[in-house]
Coordinates of C-alpha atoms in Angstrom, one line a residue:
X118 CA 89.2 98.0 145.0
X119 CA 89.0 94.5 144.0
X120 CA 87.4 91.8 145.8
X121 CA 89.2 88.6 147.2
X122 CA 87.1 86.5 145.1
X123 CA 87.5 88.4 142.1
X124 CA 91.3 88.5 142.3
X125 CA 91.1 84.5 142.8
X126 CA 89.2 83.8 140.3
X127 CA 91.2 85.9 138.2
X128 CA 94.3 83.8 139.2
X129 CA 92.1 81.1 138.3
X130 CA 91.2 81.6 135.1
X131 CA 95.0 82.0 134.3
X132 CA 94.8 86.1 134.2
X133 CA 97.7 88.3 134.3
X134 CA 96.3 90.4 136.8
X135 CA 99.3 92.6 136.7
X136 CA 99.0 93.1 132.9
X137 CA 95.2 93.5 133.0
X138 CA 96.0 96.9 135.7
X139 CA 98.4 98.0 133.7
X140 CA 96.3 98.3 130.1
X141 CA 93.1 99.3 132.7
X142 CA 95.3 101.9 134.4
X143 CA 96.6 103.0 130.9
X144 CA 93.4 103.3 129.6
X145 CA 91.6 105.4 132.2
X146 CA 95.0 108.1 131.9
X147 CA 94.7 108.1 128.1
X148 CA 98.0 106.8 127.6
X149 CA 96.3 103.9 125.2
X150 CA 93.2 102.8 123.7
X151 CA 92.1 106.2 122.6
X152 CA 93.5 106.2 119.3
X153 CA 91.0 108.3 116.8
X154 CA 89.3 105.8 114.3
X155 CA 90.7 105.9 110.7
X156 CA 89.3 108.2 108.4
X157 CA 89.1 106.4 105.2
X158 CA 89.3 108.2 102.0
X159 CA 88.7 105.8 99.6
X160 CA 89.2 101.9 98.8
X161 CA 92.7 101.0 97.2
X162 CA 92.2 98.9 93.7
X163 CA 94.5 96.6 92.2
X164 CA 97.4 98.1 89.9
X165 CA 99.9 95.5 89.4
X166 CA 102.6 96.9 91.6
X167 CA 101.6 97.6 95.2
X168 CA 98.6 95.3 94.8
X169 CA 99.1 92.3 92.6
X170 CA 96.4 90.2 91.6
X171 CA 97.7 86.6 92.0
X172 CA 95.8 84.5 89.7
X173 CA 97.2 81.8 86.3
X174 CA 97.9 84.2 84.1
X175 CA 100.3 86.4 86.6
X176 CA 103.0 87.9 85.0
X177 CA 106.0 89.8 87.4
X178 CA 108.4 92.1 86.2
X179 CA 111.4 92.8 87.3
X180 CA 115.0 94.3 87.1
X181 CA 117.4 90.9 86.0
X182 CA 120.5 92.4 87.9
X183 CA 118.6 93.5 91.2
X184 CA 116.7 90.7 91.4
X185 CA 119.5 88.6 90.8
X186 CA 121.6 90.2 93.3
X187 CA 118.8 89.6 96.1
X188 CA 118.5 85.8 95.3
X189 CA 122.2 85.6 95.7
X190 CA 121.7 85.9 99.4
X191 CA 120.1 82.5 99.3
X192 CA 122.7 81.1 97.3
X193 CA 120.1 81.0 94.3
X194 CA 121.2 83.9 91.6
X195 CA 121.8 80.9 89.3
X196 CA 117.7 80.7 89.0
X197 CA 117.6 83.6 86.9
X198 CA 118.6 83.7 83.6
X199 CA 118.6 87.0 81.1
X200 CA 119.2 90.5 81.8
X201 CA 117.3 93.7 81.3
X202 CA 113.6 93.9 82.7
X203 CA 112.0 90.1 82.5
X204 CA 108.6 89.0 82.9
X205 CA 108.0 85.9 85.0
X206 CA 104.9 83.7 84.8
X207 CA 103.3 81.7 87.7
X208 CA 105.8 79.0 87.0
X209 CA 108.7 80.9 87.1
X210 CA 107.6 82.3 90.1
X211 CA 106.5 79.0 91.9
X212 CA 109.9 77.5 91.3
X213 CA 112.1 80.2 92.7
X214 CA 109.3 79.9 95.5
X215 CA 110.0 76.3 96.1
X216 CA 113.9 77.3 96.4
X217 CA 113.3 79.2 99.1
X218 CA 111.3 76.7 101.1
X219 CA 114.5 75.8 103.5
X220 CA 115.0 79.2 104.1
X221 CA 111.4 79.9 105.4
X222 CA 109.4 79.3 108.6
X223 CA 105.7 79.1 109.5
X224 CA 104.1 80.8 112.0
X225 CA 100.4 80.2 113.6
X226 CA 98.4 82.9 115.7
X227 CA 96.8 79.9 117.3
X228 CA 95.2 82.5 120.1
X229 CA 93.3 81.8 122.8
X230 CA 89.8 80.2 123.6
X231 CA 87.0 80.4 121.0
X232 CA 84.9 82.9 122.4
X233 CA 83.3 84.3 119.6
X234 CA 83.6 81.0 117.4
X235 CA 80.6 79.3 119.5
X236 CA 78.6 82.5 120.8
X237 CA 74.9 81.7 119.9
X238 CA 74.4 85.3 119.7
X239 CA 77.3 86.1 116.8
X240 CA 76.7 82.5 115.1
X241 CA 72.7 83.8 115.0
X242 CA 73.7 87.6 114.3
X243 CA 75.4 86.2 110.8
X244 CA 72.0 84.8 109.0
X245 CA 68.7 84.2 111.3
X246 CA 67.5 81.5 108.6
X247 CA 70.5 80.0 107.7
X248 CA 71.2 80.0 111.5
X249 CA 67.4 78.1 111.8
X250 CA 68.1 75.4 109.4
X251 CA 71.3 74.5 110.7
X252 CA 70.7 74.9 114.5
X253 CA 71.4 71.0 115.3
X254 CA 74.5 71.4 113.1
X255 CA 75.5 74.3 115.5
X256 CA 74.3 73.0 118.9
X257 CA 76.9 69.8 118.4
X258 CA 79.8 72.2 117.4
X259 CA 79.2 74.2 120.0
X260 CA 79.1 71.6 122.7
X261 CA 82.4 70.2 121.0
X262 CA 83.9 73.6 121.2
X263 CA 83.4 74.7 124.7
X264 CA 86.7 74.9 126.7
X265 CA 88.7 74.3 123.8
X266 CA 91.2 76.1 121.7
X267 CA 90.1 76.6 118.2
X268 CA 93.1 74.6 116.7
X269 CA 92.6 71.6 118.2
X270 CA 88.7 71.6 116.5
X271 CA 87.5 70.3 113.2
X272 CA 88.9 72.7 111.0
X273 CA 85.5 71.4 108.6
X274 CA 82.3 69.0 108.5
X275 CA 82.3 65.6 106.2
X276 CA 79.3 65.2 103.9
X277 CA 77.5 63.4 106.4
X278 CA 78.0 66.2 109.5
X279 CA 81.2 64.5 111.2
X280 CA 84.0 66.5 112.4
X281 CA 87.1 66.3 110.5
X282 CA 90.4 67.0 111.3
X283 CA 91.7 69.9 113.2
X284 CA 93.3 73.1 111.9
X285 CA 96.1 72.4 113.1
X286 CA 97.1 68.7 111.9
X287 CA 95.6 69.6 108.3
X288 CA 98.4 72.9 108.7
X289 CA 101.1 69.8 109.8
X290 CA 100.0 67.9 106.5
X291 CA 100.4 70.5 104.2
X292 CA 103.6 71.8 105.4
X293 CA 105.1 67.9 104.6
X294 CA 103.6 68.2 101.4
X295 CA 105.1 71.1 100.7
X296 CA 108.4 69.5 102.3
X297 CA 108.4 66.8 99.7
X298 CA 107.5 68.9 96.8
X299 CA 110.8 70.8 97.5
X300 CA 112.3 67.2 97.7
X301 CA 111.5 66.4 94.2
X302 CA 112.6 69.6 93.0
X303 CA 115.9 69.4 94.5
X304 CA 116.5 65.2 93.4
X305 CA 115.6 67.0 89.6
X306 CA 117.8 70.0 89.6
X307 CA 120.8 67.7 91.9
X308 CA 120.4 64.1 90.3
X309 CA 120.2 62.6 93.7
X310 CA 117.9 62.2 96.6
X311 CA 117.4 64.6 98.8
X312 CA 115.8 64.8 102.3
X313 CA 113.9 67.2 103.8
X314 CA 115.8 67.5 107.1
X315 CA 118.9 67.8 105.2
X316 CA 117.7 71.2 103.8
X317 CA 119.9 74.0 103.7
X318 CA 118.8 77.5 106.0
X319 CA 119.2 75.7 108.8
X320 CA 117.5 72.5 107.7
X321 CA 113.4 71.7 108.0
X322 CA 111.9 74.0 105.5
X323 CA 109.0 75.5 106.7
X324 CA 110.1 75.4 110.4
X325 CA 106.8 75.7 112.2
X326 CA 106.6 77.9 115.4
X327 CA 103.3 79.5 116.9
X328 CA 101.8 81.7 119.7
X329 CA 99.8 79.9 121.6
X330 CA 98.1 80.7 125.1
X331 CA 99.0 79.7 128.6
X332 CA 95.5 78.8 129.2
X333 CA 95.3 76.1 126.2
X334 CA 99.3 75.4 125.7
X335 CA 98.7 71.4 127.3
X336 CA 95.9 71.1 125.0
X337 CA 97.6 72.5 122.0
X338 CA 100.7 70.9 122.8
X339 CA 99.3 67.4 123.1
X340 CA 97.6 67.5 119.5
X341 CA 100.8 68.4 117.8
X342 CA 102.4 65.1 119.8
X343 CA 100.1 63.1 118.4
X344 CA 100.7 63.9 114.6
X345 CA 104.2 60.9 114.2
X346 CA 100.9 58.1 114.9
X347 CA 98.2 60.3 112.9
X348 CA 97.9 58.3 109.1
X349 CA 97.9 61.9 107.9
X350 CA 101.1 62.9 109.1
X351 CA 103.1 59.7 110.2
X352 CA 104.1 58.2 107.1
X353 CA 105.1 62.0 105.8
X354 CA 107.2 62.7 109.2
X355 CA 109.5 59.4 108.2
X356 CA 109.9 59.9 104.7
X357 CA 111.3 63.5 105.0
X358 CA 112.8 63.2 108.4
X359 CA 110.8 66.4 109.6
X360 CA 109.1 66.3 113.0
X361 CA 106.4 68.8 112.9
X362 CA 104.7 67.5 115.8
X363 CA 106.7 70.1 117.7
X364 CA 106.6 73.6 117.1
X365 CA 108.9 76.5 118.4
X366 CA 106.1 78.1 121.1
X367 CA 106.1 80.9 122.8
X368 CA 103.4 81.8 125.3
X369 CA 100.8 84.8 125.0
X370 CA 99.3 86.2 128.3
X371 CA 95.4 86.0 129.1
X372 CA 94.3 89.4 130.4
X373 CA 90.5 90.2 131.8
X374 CA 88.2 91.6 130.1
X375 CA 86.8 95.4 131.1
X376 CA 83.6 97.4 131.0
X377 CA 81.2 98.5 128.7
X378 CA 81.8 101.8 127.1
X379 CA 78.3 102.0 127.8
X380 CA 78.8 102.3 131.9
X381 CA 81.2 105.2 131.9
X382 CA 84.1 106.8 130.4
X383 CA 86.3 105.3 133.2
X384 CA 86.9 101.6 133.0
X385 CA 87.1 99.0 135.8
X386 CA 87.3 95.1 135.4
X387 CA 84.4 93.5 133.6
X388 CA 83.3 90.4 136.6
X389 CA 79.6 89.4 136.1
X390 CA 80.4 86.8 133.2
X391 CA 77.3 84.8 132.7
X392 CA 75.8 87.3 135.2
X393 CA 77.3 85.9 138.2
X394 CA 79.3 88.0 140.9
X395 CA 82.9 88.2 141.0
X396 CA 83.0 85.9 138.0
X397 CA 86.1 87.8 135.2
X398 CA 86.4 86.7 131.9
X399 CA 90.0 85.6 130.5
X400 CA 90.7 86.6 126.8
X401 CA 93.9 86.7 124.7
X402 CA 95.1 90.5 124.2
X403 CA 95.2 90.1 120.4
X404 CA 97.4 88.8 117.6
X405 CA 99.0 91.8 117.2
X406 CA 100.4 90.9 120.9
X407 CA 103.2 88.4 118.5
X408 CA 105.5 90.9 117.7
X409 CA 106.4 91.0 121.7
X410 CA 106.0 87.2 122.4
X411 CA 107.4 85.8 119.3
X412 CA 110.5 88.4 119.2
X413 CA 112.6 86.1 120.5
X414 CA 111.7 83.4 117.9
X415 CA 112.2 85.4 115.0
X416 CA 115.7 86.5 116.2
X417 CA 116.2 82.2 116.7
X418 CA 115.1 81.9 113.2
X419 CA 117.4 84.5 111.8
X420 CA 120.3 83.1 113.6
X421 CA 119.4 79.4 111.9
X422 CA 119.3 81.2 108.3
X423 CA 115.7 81.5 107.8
X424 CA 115.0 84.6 105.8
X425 CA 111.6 84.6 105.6
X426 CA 108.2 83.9 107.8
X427 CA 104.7 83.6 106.8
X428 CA 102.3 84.3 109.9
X429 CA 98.4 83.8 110.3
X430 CA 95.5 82.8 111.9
X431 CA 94.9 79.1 112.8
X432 CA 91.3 79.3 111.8
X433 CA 92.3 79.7 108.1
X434 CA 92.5 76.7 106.0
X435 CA 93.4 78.7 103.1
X436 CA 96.4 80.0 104.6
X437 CA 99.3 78.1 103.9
X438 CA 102.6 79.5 102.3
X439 CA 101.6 80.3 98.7
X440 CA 105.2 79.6 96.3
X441 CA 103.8 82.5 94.2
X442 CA 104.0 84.8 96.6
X443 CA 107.5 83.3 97.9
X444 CA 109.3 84.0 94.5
X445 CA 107.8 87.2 94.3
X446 CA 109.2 88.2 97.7
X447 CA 112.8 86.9 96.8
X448 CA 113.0 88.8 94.1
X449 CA 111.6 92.3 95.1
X450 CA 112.9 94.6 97.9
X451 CA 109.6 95.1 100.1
X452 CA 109.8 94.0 103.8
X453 CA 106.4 92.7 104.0
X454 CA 103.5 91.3 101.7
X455 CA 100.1 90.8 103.1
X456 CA 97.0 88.3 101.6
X457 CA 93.8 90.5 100.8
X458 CA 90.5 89.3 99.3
X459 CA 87.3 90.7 98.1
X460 CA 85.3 91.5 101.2
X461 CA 81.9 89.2 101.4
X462 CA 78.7 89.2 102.9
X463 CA 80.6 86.6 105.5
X464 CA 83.7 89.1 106.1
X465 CA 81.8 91.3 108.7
X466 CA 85.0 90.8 111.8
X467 CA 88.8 91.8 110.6
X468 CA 90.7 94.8 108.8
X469 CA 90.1 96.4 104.9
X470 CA 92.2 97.9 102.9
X471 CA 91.8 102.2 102.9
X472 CA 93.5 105.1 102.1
X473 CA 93.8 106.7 105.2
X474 CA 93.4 111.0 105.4
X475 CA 97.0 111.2 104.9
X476 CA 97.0 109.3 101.9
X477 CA 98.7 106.5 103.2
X478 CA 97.7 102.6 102.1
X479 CA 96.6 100.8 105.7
X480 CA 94.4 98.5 107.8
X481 CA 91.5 99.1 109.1
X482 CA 89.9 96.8 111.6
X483 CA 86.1 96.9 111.5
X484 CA 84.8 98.1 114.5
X485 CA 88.2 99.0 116.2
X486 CA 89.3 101.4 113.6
X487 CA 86.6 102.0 111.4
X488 CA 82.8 101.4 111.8
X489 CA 80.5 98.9 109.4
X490 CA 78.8 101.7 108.6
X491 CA 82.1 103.5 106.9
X492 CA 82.2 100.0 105.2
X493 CA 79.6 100.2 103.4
X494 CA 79.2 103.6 102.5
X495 CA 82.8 103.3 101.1
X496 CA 81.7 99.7 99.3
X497 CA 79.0 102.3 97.3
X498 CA 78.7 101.5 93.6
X499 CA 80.8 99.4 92.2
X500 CA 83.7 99.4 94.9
X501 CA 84.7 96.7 96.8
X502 CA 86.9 96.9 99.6
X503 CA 89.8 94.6 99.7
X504 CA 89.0 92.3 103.1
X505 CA 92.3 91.3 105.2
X506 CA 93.2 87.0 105.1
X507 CA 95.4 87.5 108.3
X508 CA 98.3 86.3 106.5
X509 CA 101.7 88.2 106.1
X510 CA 104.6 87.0 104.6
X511 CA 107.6 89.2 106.4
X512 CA 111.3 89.6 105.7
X513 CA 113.3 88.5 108.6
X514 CA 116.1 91.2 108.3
X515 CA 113.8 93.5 108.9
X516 CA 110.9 92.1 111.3
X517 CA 114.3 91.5 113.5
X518 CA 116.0 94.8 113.1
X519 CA 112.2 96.9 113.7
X520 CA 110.8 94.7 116.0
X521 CA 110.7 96.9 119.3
X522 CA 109.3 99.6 117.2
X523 CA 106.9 97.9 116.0
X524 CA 105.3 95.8 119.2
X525 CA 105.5 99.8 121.0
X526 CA 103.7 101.5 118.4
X527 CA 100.8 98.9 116.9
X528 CA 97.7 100.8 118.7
X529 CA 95.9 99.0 121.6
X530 CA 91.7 99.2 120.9
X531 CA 89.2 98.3 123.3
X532 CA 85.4 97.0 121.4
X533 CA 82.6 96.7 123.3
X534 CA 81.2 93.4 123.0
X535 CA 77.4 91.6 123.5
X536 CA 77.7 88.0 123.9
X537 CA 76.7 85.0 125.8
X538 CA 78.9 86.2 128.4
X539 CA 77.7 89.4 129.2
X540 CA 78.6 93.0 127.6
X541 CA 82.1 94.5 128.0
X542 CA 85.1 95.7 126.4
X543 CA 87.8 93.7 125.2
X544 CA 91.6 94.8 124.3
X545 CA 93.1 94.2 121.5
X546 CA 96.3 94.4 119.3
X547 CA 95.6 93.4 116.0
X548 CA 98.6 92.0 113.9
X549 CA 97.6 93.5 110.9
X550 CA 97.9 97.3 111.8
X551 CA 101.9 96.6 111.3
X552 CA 100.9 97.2 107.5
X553 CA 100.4 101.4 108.6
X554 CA 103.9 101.5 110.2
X555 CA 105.2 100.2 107.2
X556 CA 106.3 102.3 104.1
X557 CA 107.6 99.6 101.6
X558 CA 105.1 96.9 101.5
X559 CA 103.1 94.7 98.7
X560 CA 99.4 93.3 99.1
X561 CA 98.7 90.4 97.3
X562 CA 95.2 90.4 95.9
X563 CA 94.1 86.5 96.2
X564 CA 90.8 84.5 95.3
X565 CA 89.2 84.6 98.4
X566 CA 87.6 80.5 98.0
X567 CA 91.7 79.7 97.5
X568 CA 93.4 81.4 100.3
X569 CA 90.8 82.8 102.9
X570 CA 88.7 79.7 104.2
X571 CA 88.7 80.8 107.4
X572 CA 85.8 80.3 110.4
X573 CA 85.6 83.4 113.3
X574 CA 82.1 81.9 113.9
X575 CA 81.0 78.0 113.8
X576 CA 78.2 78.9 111.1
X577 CA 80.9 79.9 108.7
X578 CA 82.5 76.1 109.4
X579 CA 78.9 74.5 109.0
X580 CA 78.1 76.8 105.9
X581 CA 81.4 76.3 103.9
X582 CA 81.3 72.8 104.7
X583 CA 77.8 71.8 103.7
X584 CA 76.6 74.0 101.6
X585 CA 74.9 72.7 98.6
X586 CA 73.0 74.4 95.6
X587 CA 70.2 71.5 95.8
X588 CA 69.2 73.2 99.3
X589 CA 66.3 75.1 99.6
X590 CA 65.6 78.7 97.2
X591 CA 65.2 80.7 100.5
X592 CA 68.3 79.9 101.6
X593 CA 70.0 80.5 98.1
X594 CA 68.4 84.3 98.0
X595 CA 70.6 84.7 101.1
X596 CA 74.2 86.7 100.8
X597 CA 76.0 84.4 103.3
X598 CA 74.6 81.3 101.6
X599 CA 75.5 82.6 98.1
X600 CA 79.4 82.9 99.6
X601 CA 78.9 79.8 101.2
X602 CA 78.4 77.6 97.6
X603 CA 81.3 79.2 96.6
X604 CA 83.6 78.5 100.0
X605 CA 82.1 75.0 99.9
X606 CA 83.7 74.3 96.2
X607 CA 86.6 76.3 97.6
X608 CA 87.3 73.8 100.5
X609 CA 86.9 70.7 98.2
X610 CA 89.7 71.9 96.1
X611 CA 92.2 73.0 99.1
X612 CA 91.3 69.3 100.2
X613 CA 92.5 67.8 97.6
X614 CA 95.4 69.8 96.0
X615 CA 96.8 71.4 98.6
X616 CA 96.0 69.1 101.6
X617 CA 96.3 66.1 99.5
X618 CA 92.7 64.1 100.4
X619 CA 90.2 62.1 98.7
X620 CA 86.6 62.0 99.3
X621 CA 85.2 58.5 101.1
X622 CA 82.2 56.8 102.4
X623 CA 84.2 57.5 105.3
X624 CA 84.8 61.4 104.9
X625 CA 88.4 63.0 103.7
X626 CA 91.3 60.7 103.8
X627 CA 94.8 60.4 102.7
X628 CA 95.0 60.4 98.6

């Protein structure tokens, strides 16, 4: 029995409350969330085939007549010259990547409310003494945070502790950038000039669509607007004629949150948030929720002659479509190809790479499917567990064709949680468990400071940000600080190649 006030507040917050009985109901008669945790046999390791490093000196072979005949679909075969097996370098890779720029979209898990990103008891959880020297730095975040979706926040810190841009206008800037790069490839290879909106695949390479929430959709909605008057993104929206201040959006449901494991095998609705009565807590149901809301998008996209889309996280700076990884996509068979790094001291929320008891290569989440403690007794020696960037590059044909299949089978977990909330249990999907349905698949091992710059706690934002090897030696003995020198140098770069910034007296701005 729930209370009147419960079930208003409930309605408040924005909560299916229909959803949130249906998982509760399915839970308590076993039809979901008790799905064993993953027994991991070992830790997968690069071999050039399955798992491809991509780094400068990558070299890709492949079969000239198969791979021509795939290209062919994009009205590219002409790219390819020679015949037996050839051996492509990063450049010949990057420029049948930038090809098939009009024939891909973007997608962005923007998610719900950042619940976890400002917790003071998972931002102190990560490094106590790090978390002590930077506690100003983290009360002002946090206060920025509160009731706001993580897109919309500073996506890093200037030198001098100001916010800077959000995630997602610096993902708007970079997908222009990448627009005009395909621009003057095309005026090269045609002789004439070429716009962006012009492009073929249904014009607008890189169409942009997302997930967003219907508890932060206004807010979300009302950054993108404003990107035709930002000076990052105006002057790039009139040269190439493509508006990405609006994205294709589909809407993912909030549900409530539920009980500790720790107050009985039989679940009810968690509603002392904060410790008050009859007060729920609204959180998203997971990424992995996409493949039901976003079905209908990918089937739009297919019908407007996109053939592929990229997908991941908003709070990633380092994800943005990688022309490596395009080319190599184009010219193999596999359905899917997924982003993996070397697993830090930082990397302690999100999937690894395993071999599960049957064998088979999948995703493990930590904590949901397999336990820290696995982790690390698997990370023993000289292993190192490949950690999951929460970015997959997919093949339309396919995502289209499998998509029921997949949104019914991806396994619903519920994690008990301790934050400034209160403890309960919170169900999830998670995106990245598609990569165990999947039997024809390629992980692309990347340099973590390159393509995973991403921030599920504040700290990591104020670490990668300002982290600096003049700082003091007992912070340098620290792990998380060590990664952090490296993430800092990391972001600098993405700044200015990728994003295309300078440094200021004024922070970042437009090279």
């Amino acid at each position: 029995m729930l209370s009147e006030k419960l079930l208003k507040n409930m309605e408040g917050l924005g909560i299916d409350i229909d959803l949130s009985l249906k998982i509760l109901e399915d839970y308590n008669s076993g039809r979901i969330g008790h799905d064993p945790r993953l027994i991991a046999k070992d830790i997968p390791e690069i071999d050039g085939k399955g798992i491809i490093a991509i780094q400068d000196d990558l070299e890709y072979q492949v079969d000239a007549r198969a791979a021509r005949d795939r290209l062919s679909r994009l009205g590219l075969a002409d790219m390819l010259k020679g015949s037996g097996t050839l051996r492509l370098d990063r450049r010949a890779l990057e420029k049948i990547g930038c090809a098939v720029l009009p024939f891909t979209a973007f997608g962005i898990l923007t998610g719900g409310g950042s619940t976890t990103y400002a917790d003071y008891k998972r931002n102190a959880g990560l490094d106590a003494g790090l978390f002590s020297s930077f506690k100003e730095e983290f009360e002002k975040g946090a206060a920025l945070a509160r009731g706001k979706p993580k897109g919309i926040l500073p996506a890093f810190l200037n030198p001098d502790g100001s916010p800077g841009p959000s995630y997602l206008r610096l993902k708007q800037r970079a997908l222009l950038l990448l627009v005009k790069e395909w621009e003057r490839a095309e005026e090269e290879r045609l002789g004439k000039k070429v716009r962006g909106r012009d492009a073929p695949g249904g014009g607008f390479p890189l169409r942009p669509f997302q997930m967003a929430s219907i508890s932060n959709v206004d807010q979300i909605t009302a950054s993108l607007s404003h990107a035709i008057d930002d000076p990052l993104t105006a002057t790039l929206i009139r040269e190439t004629g493509c508006d990405v201040s609006r994205f294709k959006t589909r809407l993912q449901p909030m549900i409530a949150a539920y009980s500790h494991s720790a107050e009985g095998p039989r679940k009810t609705f968690f509603s002392r948030a904060q410790g008050e009565p009859d007060k729920p807590l609204a959180l998203p149901g997971g990424h992995g929720q996409n493949f039901l809301v976003l079905s209908e998008i990918y089937r739009e996209l297919r019908r407007e002659g996109k053939r592929y889309a990229y997908l991941s996280n908003v709070d990633n700076i380092g994800a943005l479509p990688s022309l490596r990884e395009l080319g190599i996509m184009a010219l193999s068979s596999c359905r899917a190809g997924f982003d993996f790094s070397y697993r830090t001291a930082m990397d302690v929320k999100g999937g690894i790479l395993i071999h599960d008891a049957a064998g088979r290569v999948t995703c493990g989440d930590i904590g949901g499917a397999i336990s820290f403690d696995d982790v690390i007794a698997l990370e023993e020696g000289k292993k190192r567990a490949l950690f999951n960037c929460a970015t997959g590059l997919f093949d339309l044909d396919w995502l289209c064709d499998n998509i029921d299949f997949i949104s019914s089978n991806i396994p619903t977990r519920f994690s008990d949680q301790d934050k400034d909330s209160g403890r309960y249990s919170q169900a999830e999907q998670n995106t990245w468990e598609v990569i165990g349905l999947l039997d024809d698949f390629l992980v692309f091992a990347v340099d973590k400071s390159e393509r995973f710059l991403a921030a599920k706690m504040l700290m990591e934002t104020i670490l990668m940000s300002l982290a600096h090897e003049d700082l003091s030696a007992s912070g340098k003995a620290s792990p998380a600080w060590e990664t952090a020198i490296s993430l800092r140098k990391g972001l600098e770069a993405l700044l200015i190649h990728r994003y295309g910034l300078q440094a200021s007296a004024k922070g970042w701005i437009p090279a």
